[in-house]
PDB file of C-alpha atoms in Angstrom:
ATOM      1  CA  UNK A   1      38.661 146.529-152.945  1.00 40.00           C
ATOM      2  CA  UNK A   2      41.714 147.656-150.147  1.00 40.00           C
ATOM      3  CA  UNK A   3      40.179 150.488-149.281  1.00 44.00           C
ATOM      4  CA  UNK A   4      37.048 148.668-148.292  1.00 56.00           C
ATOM      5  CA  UNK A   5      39.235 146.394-146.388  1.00 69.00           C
ATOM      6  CA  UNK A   6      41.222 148.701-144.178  1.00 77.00           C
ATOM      7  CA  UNK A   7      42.683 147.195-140.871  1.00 85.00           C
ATOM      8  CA  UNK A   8      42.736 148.710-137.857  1.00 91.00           C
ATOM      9  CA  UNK A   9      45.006 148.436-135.262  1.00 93.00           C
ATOM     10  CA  UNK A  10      44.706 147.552-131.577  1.00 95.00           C
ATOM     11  CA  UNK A  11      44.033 150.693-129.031  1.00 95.00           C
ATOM     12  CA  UNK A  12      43.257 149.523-125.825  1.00 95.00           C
ATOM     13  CA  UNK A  13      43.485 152.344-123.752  1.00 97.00           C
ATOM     14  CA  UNK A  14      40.932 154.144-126.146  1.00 97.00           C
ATOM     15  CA  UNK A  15      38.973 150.952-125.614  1.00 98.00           C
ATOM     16  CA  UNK A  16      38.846 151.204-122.276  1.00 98.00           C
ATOM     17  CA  UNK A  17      38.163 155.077-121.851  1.00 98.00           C
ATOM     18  CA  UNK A  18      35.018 154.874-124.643  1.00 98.00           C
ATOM     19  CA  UNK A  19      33.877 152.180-122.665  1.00 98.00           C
ATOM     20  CA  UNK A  20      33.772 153.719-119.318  1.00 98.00           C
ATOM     21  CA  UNK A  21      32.021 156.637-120.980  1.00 98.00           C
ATOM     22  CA  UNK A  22      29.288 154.655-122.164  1.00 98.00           C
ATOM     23  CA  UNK A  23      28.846 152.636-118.668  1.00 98.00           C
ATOM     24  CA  UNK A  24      29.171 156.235-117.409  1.00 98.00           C
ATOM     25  CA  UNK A  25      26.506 157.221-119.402  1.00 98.00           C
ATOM     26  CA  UNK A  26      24.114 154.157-118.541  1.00 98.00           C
ATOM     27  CA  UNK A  27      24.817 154.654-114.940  1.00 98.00           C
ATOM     28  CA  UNK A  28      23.725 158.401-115.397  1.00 98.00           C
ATOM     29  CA  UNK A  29      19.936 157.571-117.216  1.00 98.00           C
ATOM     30  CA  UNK A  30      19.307 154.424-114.846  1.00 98.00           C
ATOM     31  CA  UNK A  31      20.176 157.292-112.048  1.00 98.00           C
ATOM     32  CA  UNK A  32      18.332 160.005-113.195  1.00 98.00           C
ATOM     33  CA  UNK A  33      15.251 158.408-115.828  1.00 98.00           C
ATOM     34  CA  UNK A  34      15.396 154.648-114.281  1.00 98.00           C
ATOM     35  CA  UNK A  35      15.789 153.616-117.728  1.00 97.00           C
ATOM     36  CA  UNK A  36      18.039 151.271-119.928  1.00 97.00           C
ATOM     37  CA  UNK A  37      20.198 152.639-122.373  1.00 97.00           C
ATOM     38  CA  UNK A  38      19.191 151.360-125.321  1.00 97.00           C
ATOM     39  CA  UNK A  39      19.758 152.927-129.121  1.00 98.00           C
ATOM     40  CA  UNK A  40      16.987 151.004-130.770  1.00 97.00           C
ATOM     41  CA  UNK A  41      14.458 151.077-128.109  1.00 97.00           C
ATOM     42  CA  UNK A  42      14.890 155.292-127.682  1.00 98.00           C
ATOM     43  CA  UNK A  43      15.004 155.245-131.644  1.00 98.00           C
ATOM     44  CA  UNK A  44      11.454 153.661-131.479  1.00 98.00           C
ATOM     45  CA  UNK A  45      10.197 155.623-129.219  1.00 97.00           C
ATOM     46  CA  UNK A  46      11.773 159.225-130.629  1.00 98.00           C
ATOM     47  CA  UNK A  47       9.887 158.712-133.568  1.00 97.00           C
ATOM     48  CA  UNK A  48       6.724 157.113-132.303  1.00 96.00           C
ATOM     49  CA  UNK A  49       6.709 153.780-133.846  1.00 97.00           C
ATOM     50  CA  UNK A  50       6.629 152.519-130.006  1.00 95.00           C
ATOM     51  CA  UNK A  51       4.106 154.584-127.501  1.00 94.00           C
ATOM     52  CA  UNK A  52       5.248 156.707-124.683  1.00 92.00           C
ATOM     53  CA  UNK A  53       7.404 159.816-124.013  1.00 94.00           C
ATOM     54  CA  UNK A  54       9.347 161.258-126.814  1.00 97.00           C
ATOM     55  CA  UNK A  55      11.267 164.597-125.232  1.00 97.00           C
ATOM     56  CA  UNK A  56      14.039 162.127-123.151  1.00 98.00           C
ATOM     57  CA  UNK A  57      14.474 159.689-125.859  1.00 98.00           C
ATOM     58  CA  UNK A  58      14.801 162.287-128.583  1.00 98.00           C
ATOM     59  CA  UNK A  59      17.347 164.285-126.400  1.00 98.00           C
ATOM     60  CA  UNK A  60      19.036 161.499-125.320  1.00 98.00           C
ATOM     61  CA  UNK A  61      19.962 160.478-129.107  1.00 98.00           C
ATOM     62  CA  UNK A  62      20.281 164.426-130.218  1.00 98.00           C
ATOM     63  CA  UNK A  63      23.028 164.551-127.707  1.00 98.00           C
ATOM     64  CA  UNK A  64      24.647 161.292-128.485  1.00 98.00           C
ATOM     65  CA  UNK A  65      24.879 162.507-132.552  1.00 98.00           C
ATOM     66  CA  UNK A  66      26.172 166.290-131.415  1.00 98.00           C
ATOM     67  CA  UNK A  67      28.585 164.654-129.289  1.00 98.00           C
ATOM     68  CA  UNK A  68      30.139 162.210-131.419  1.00 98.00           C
ATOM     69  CA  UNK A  69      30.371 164.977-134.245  1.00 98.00           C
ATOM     70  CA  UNK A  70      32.319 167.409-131.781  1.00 98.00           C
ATOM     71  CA  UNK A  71      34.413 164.346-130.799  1.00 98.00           C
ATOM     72  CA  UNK A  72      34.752 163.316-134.445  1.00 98.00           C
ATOM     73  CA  UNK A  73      35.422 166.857-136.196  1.00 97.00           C
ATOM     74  CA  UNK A  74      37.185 168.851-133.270  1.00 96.00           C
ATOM     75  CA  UNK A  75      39.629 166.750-131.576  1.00 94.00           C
ATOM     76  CA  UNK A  76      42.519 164.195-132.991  1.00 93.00           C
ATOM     77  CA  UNK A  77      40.285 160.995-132.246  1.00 93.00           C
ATOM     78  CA  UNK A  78      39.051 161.006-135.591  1.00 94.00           C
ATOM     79  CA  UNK A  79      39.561 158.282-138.192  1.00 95.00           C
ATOM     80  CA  UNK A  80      39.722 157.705-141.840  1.00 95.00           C
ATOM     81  CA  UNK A  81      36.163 157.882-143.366  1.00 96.00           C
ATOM     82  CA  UNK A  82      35.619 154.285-145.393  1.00 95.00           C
ATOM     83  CA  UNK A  83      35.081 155.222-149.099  1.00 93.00           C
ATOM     84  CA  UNK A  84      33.421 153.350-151.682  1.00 93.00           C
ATOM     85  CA  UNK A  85      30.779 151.220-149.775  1.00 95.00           C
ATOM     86  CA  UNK A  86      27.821 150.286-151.894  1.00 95.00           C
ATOM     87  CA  UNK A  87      24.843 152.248-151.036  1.00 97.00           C
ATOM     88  CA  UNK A  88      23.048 148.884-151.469  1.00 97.00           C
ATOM     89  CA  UNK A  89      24.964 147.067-149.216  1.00 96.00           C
ATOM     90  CA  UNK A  90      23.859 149.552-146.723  1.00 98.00           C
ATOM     91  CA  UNK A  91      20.572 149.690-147.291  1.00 98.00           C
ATOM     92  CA  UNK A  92      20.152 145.809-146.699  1.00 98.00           C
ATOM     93  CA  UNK A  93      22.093 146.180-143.815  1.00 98.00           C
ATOM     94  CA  UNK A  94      19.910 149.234-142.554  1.00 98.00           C
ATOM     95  CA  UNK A  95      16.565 147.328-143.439  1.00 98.00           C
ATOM     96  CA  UNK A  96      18.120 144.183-141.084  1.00 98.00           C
ATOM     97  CA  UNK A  97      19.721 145.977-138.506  1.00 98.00           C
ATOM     98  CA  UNK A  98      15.992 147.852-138.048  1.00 98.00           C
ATOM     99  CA  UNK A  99      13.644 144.776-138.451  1.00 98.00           C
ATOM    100  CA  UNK A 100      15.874 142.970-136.416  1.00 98.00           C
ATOM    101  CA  UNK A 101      16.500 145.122-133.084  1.00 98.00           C
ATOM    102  CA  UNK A 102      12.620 145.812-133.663  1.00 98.00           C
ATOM    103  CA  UNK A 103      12.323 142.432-133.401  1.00 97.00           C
ATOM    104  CA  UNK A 104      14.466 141.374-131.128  1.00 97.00           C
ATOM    105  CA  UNK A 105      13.592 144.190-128.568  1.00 95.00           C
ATOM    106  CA  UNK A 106      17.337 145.752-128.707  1.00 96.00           C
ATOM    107  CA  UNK A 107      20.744 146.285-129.756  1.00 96.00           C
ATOM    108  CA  UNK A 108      24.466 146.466-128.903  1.00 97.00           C
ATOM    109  CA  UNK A 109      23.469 148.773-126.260  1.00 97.00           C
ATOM    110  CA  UNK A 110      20.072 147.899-124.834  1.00 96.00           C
ATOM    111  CA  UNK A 111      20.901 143.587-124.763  1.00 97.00           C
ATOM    112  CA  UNK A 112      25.286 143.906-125.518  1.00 96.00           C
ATOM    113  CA  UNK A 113      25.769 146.516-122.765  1.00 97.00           C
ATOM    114  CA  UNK A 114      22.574 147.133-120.433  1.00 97.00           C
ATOM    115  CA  UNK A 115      21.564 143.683-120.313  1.00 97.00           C
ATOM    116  CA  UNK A 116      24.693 141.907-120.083  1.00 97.00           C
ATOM    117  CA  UNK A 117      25.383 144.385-116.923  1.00 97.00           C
ATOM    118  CA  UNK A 118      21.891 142.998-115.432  1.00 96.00           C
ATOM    119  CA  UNK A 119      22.607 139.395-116.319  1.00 96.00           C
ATOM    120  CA  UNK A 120      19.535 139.118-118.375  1.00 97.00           C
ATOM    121  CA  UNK A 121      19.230 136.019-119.513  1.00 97.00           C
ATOM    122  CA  UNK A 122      17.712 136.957-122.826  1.00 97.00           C
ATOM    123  CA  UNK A 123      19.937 139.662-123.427  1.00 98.00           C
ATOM    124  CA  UNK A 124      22.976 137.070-122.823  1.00 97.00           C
ATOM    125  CA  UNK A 125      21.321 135.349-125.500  1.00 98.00           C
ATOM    126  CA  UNK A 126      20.148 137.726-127.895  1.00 98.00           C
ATOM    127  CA  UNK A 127      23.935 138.727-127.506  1.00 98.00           C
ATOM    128  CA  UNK A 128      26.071 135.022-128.388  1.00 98.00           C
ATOM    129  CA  UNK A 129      23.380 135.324-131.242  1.00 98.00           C
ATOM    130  CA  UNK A 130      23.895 138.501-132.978  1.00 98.00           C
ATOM    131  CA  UNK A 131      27.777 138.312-131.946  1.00 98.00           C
ATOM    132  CA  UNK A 132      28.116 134.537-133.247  1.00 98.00           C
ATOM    133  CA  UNK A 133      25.760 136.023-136.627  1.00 98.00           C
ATOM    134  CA  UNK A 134      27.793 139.151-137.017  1.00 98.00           C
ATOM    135  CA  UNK A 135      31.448 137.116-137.305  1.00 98.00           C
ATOM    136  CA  UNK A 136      29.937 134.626-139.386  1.00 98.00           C
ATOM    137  CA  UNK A 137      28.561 137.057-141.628  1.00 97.00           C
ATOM    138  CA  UNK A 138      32.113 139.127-141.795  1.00 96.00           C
ATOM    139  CA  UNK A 139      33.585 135.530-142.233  1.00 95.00           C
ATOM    140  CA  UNK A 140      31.793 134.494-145.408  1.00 95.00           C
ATOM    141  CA  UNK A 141      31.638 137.604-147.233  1.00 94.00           C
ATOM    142  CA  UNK A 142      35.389 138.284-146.821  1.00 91.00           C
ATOM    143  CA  UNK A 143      36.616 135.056-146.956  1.00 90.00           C
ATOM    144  CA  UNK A 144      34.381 132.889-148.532  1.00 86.00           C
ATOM    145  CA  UNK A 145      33.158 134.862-151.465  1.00 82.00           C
ATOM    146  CA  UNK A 146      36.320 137.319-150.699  1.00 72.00           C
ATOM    147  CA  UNK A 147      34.027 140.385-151.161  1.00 64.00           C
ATOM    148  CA  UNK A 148      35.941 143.858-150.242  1.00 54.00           C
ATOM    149  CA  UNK A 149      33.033 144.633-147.574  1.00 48.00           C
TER     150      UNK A 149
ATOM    151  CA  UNK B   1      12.593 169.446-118.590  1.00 89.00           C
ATOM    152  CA  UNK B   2      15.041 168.383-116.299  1.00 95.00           C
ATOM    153  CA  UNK B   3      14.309 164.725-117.437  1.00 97.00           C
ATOM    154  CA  UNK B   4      15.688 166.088-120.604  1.00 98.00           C
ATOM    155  CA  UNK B   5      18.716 167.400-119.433  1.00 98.00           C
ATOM    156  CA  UNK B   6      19.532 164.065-117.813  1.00 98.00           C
ATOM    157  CA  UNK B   7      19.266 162.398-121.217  1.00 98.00           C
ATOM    158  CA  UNK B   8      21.309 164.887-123.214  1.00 98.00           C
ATOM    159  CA  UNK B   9      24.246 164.134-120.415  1.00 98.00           C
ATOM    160  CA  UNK B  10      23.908 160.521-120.692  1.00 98.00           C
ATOM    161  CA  UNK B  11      23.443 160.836-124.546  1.00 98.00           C
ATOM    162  CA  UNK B  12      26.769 162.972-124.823  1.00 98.00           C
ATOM    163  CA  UNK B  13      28.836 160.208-122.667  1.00 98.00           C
ATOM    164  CA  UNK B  14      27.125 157.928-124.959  1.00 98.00           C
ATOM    165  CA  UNK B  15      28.197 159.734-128.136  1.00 98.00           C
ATOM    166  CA  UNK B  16      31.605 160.535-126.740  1.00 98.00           C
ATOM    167  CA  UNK B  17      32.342 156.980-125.805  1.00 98.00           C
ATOM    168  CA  UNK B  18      31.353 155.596-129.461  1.00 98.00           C
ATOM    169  CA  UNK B  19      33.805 157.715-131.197  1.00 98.00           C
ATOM    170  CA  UNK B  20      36.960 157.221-128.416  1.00 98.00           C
ATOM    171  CA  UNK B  21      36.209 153.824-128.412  1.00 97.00           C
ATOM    172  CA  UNK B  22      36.255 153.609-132.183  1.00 96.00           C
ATOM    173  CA  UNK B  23      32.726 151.812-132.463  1.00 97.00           C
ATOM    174  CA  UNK B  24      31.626 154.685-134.508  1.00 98.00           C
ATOM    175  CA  UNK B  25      34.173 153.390-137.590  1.00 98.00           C
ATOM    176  CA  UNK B  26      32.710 150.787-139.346  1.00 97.00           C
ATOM    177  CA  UNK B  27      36.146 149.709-140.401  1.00 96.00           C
ATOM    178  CA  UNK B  28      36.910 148.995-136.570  1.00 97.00           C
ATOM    179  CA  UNK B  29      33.518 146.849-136.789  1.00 97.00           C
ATOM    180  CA  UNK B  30      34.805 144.695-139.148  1.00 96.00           C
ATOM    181  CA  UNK B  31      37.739 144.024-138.307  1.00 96.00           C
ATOM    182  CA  UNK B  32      37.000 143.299-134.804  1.00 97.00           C
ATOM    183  CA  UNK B  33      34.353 140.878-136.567  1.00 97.00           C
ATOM    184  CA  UNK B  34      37.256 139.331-138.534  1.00 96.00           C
ATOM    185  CA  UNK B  35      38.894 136.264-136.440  1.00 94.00           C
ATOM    186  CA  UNK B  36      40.203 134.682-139.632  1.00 93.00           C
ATOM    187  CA  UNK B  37      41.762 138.450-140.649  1.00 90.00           C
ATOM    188  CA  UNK B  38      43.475 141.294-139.324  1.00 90.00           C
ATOM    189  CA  UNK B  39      41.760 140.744-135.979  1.00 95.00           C
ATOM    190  CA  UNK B  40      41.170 143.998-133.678  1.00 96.00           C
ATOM    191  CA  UNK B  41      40.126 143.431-130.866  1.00 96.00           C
ATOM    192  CA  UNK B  42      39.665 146.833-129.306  1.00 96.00           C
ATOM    193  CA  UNK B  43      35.752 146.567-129.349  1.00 96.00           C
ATOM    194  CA  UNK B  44      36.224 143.364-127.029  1.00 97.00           C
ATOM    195  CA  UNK B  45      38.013 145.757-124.510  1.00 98.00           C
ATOM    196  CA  UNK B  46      35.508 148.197-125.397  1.00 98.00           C
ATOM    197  CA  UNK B  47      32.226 145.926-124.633  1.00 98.00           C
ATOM    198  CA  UNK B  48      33.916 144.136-121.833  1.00 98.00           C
ATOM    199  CA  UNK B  49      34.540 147.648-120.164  1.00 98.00           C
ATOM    200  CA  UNK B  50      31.170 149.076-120.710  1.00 98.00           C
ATOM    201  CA  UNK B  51      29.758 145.819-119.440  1.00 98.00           C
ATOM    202  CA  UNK B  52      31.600 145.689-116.097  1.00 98.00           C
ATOM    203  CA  UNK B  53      31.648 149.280-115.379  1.00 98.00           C
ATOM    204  CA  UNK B  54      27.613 149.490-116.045  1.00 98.00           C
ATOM    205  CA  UNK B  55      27.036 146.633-114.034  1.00 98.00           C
ATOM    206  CA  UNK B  56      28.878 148.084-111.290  1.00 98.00           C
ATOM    207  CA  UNK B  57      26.897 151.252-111.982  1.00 98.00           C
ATOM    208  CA  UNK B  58      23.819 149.403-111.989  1.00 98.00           C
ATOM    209  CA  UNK B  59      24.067 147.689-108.417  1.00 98.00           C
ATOM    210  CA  UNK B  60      25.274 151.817-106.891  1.00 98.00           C
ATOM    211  CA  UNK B  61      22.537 152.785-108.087  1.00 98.00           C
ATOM    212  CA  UNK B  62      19.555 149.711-107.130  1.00 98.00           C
ATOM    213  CA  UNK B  63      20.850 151.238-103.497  1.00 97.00           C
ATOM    214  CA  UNK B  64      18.551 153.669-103.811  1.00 97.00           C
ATOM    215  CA  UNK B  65      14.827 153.044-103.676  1.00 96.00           C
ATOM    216  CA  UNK B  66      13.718 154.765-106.928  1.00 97.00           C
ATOM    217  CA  UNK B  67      15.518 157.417-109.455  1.00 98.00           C
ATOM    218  CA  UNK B  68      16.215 160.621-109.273  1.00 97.00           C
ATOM    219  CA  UNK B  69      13.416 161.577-111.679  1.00 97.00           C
ATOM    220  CA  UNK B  70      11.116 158.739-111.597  1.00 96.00           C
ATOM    221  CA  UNK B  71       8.985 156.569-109.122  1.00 96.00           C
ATOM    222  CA  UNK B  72      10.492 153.441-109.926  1.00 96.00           C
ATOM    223  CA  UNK B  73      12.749 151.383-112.258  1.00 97.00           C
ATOM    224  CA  UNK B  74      11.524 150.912-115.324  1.00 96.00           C
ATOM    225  CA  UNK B  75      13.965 147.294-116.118  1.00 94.00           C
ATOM    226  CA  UNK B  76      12.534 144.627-118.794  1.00 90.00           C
ATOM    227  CA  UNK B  77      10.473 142.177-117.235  1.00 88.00           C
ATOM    228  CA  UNK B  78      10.201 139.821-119.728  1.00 87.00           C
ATOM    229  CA  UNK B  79      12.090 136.080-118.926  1.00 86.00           C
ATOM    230  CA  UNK B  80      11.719 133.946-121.648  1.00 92.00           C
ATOM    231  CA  UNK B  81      13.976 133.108-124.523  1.00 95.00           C
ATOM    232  CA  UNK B  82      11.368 132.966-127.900  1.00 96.00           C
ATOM    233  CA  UNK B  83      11.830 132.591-131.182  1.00 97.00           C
ATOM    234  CA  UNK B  84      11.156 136.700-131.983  1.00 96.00           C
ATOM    235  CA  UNK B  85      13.994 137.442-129.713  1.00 98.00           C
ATOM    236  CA  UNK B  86      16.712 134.916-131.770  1.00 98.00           C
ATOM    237  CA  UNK B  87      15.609 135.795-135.484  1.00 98.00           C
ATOM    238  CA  UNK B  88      15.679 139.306-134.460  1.00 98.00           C
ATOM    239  CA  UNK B  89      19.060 138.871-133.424  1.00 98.00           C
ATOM    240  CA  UNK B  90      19.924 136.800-136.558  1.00 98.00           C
ATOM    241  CA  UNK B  91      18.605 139.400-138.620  1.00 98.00           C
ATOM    242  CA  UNK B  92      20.658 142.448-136.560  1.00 98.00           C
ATOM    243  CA  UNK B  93      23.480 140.534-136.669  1.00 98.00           C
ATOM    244  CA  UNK B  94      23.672 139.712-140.476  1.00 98.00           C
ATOM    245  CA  UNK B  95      23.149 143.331-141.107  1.00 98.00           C
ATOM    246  CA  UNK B  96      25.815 144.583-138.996  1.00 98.00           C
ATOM    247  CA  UNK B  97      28.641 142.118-140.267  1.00 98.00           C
ATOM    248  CA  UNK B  98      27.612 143.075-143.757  1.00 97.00           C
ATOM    249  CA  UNK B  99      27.897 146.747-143.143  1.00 98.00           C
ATOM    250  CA  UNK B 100      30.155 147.313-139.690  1.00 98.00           C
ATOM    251  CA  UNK B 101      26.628 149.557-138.226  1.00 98.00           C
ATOM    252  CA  UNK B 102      24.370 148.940-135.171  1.00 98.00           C
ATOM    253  CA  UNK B 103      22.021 151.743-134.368  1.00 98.00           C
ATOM    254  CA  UNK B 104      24.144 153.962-132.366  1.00 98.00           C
ATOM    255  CA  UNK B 105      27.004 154.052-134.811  1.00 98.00           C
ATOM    256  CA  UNK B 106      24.838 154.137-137.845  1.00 98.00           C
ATOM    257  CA  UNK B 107      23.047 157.602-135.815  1.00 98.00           C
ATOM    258  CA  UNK B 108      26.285 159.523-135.148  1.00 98.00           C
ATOM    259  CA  UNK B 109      27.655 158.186-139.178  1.00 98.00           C
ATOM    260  CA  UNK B 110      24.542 161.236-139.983  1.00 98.00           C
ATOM    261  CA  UNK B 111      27.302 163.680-139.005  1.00 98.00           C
ATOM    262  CA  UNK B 112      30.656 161.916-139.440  1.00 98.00           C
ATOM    263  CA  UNK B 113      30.146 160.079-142.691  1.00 98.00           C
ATOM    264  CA  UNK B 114      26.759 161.284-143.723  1.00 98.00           C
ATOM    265  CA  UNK B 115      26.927 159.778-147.323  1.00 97.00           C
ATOM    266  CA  UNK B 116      26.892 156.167-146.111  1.00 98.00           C
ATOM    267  CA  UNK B 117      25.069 157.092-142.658  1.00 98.00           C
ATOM    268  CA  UNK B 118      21.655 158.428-144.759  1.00 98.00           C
ATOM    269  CA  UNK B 119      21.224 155.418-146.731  1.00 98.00           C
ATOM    270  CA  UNK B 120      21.595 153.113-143.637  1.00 98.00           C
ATOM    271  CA  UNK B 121      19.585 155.159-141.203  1.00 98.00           C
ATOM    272  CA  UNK B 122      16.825 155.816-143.742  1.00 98.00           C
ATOM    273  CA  UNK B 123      17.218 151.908-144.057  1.00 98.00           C
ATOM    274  CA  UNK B 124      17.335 151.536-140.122  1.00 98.00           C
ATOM    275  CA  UNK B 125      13.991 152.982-139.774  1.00 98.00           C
ATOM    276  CA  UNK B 126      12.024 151.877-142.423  1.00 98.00           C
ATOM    277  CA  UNK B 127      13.222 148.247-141.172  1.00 98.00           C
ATOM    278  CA  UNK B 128      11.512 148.750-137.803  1.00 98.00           C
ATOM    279  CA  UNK B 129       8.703 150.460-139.212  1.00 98.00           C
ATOM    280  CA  UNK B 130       7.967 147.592-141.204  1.00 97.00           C
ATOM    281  CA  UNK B 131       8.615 145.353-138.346  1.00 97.00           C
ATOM    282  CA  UNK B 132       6.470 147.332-135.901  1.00 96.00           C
ATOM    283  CA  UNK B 133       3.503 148.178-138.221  1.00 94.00           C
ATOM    284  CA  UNK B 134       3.225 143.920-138.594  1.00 91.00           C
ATOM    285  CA  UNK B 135       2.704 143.832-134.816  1.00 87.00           C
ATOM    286  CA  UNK B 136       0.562 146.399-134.207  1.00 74.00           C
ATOM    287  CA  UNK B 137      -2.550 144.146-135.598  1.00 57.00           C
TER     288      UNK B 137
END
């Protein structure tokens, strides 16, 4: 179960440069679209389970993936690829993480980032509650029942 | 088309930023979930970063009257704290603490780690398919 455990160590200034990138790259579609950066929302609407345009949303996310493959594969920011992660476990987490952000009307982006930038009062909330969820969740299953995940 | 182009920049940054930052490892996730562990706490540098630079970006650009490409803004509306808006959050946030994934990361895992990205993403949708198909009647 250590390789499903496998710290990480503090890099700030890598921190701080991926996060300018993606305020950057909020700044750039409220500029340009008028629009909120938000994975789950543009995931909705890419595939037409939500009505409206599909070209910006579907390019937007196209990009994102190419990008962060480039980044991944061609330069020395990669990192060690976790091995041995039930397929279960991530298809309960997939099946959550979709109902959910369908539910809840976002994400880390569209409430964590975008909304928390517009003081939004739901997204301030919707944020303490998935944050305050998420390290609960990491709590129990690693500490409580001491699962490797 | 040149709506499209604007998106593919943004997405890039996006993309970039999620790999640099190290959101994209699900590893990182977790153990910037776990207090009571090895805590990391690059993602808090991470968020808080994002958060103050795109609220700075924000308020630049509200200075101008409408977008670039657009007529006007096109920012939630909706003010009230419900119920749908908590349990969805309770439900996203139990599934990414028991797999280190939100949407974003879980997308760009189809090219960096596609063996556990397929089975989550596949996951991902069907979960808001399900979720939006309830609503629709």
């Amino acid at each position: 179960m250590d390789t499903l455990m496998t710290p990480t160590t503090f890099t700030p200034v890598e921190a701080v440069v991926g996060g300018l990138l993606v305020a950057l790259s909020a700044t750039l579609l409220m500029l340009s679209l008028g629009r909120i950066a938000g994975i789950s929302g543009m995931l909705a609407r890419a595939t037409a389970m939500t009505p409206g345009p599909r070209a910006w949303p579907l390019a937007f996310l196209l990009a994102m993936i190419l990008a962060a493959g480039v980044t991944f594969w061609f330069t020395p920011l990669s990192f060690p690829l976790r091995e041995g992660f039930s397929p279960a476990w991530l298809v309960a987490g997939g099946l959550l993480v979709g109902y959910g952000t369908a539910m809840g009307s976002g994400c880390t982006s569209g409430h964590g980032v975008c909304g928390m930038a517009r003081l939004s009062r739901r997204s301030i909330v919707a944020t303490l509650v998935f944050m305050l969820t998420a390290l609960v969740t990491v709590f129990v299953v690693r500490h409580f029942i001491g699962a490797g995940a | 088309m040149i709506r499209v182009i604007w998106a593919a920049i943004a997405g890039a940054l996006f993309g970039a930023g999620l790999v640099v930052s190290g959101l994209a490892n699900p590893n990182k996730v977790l153990g910037f979930l776990d207090l009571a562990g090895a805590w990391d706490p690059s993602l808090l540098v991470m968020m808080g970063t994002a958060v103050i630079g795109t609220g700075i970006g924000f308020r630049l650009v509200w200075r101008r009257q409408s977008p670039l490409c657009d007529r006007e803004y096109h920012v939630p509306s909706a003010r009230s704290v419900d119920q749908r808006l908590v349990t969805g959050a309770v439900l996203f946030g139990l599934g990414w603490g028991l797999t280190g994934y939100c949407p974003g990361p879980a997308l760009t895992a189809l090219v960096i780690h596609p063996s556990e990205g397929v089975w989550f993403v596949g996951a991902l949708l069907a979960g808001a398919a399900i979720r939006y198909r309830q609503t629709r009647h």
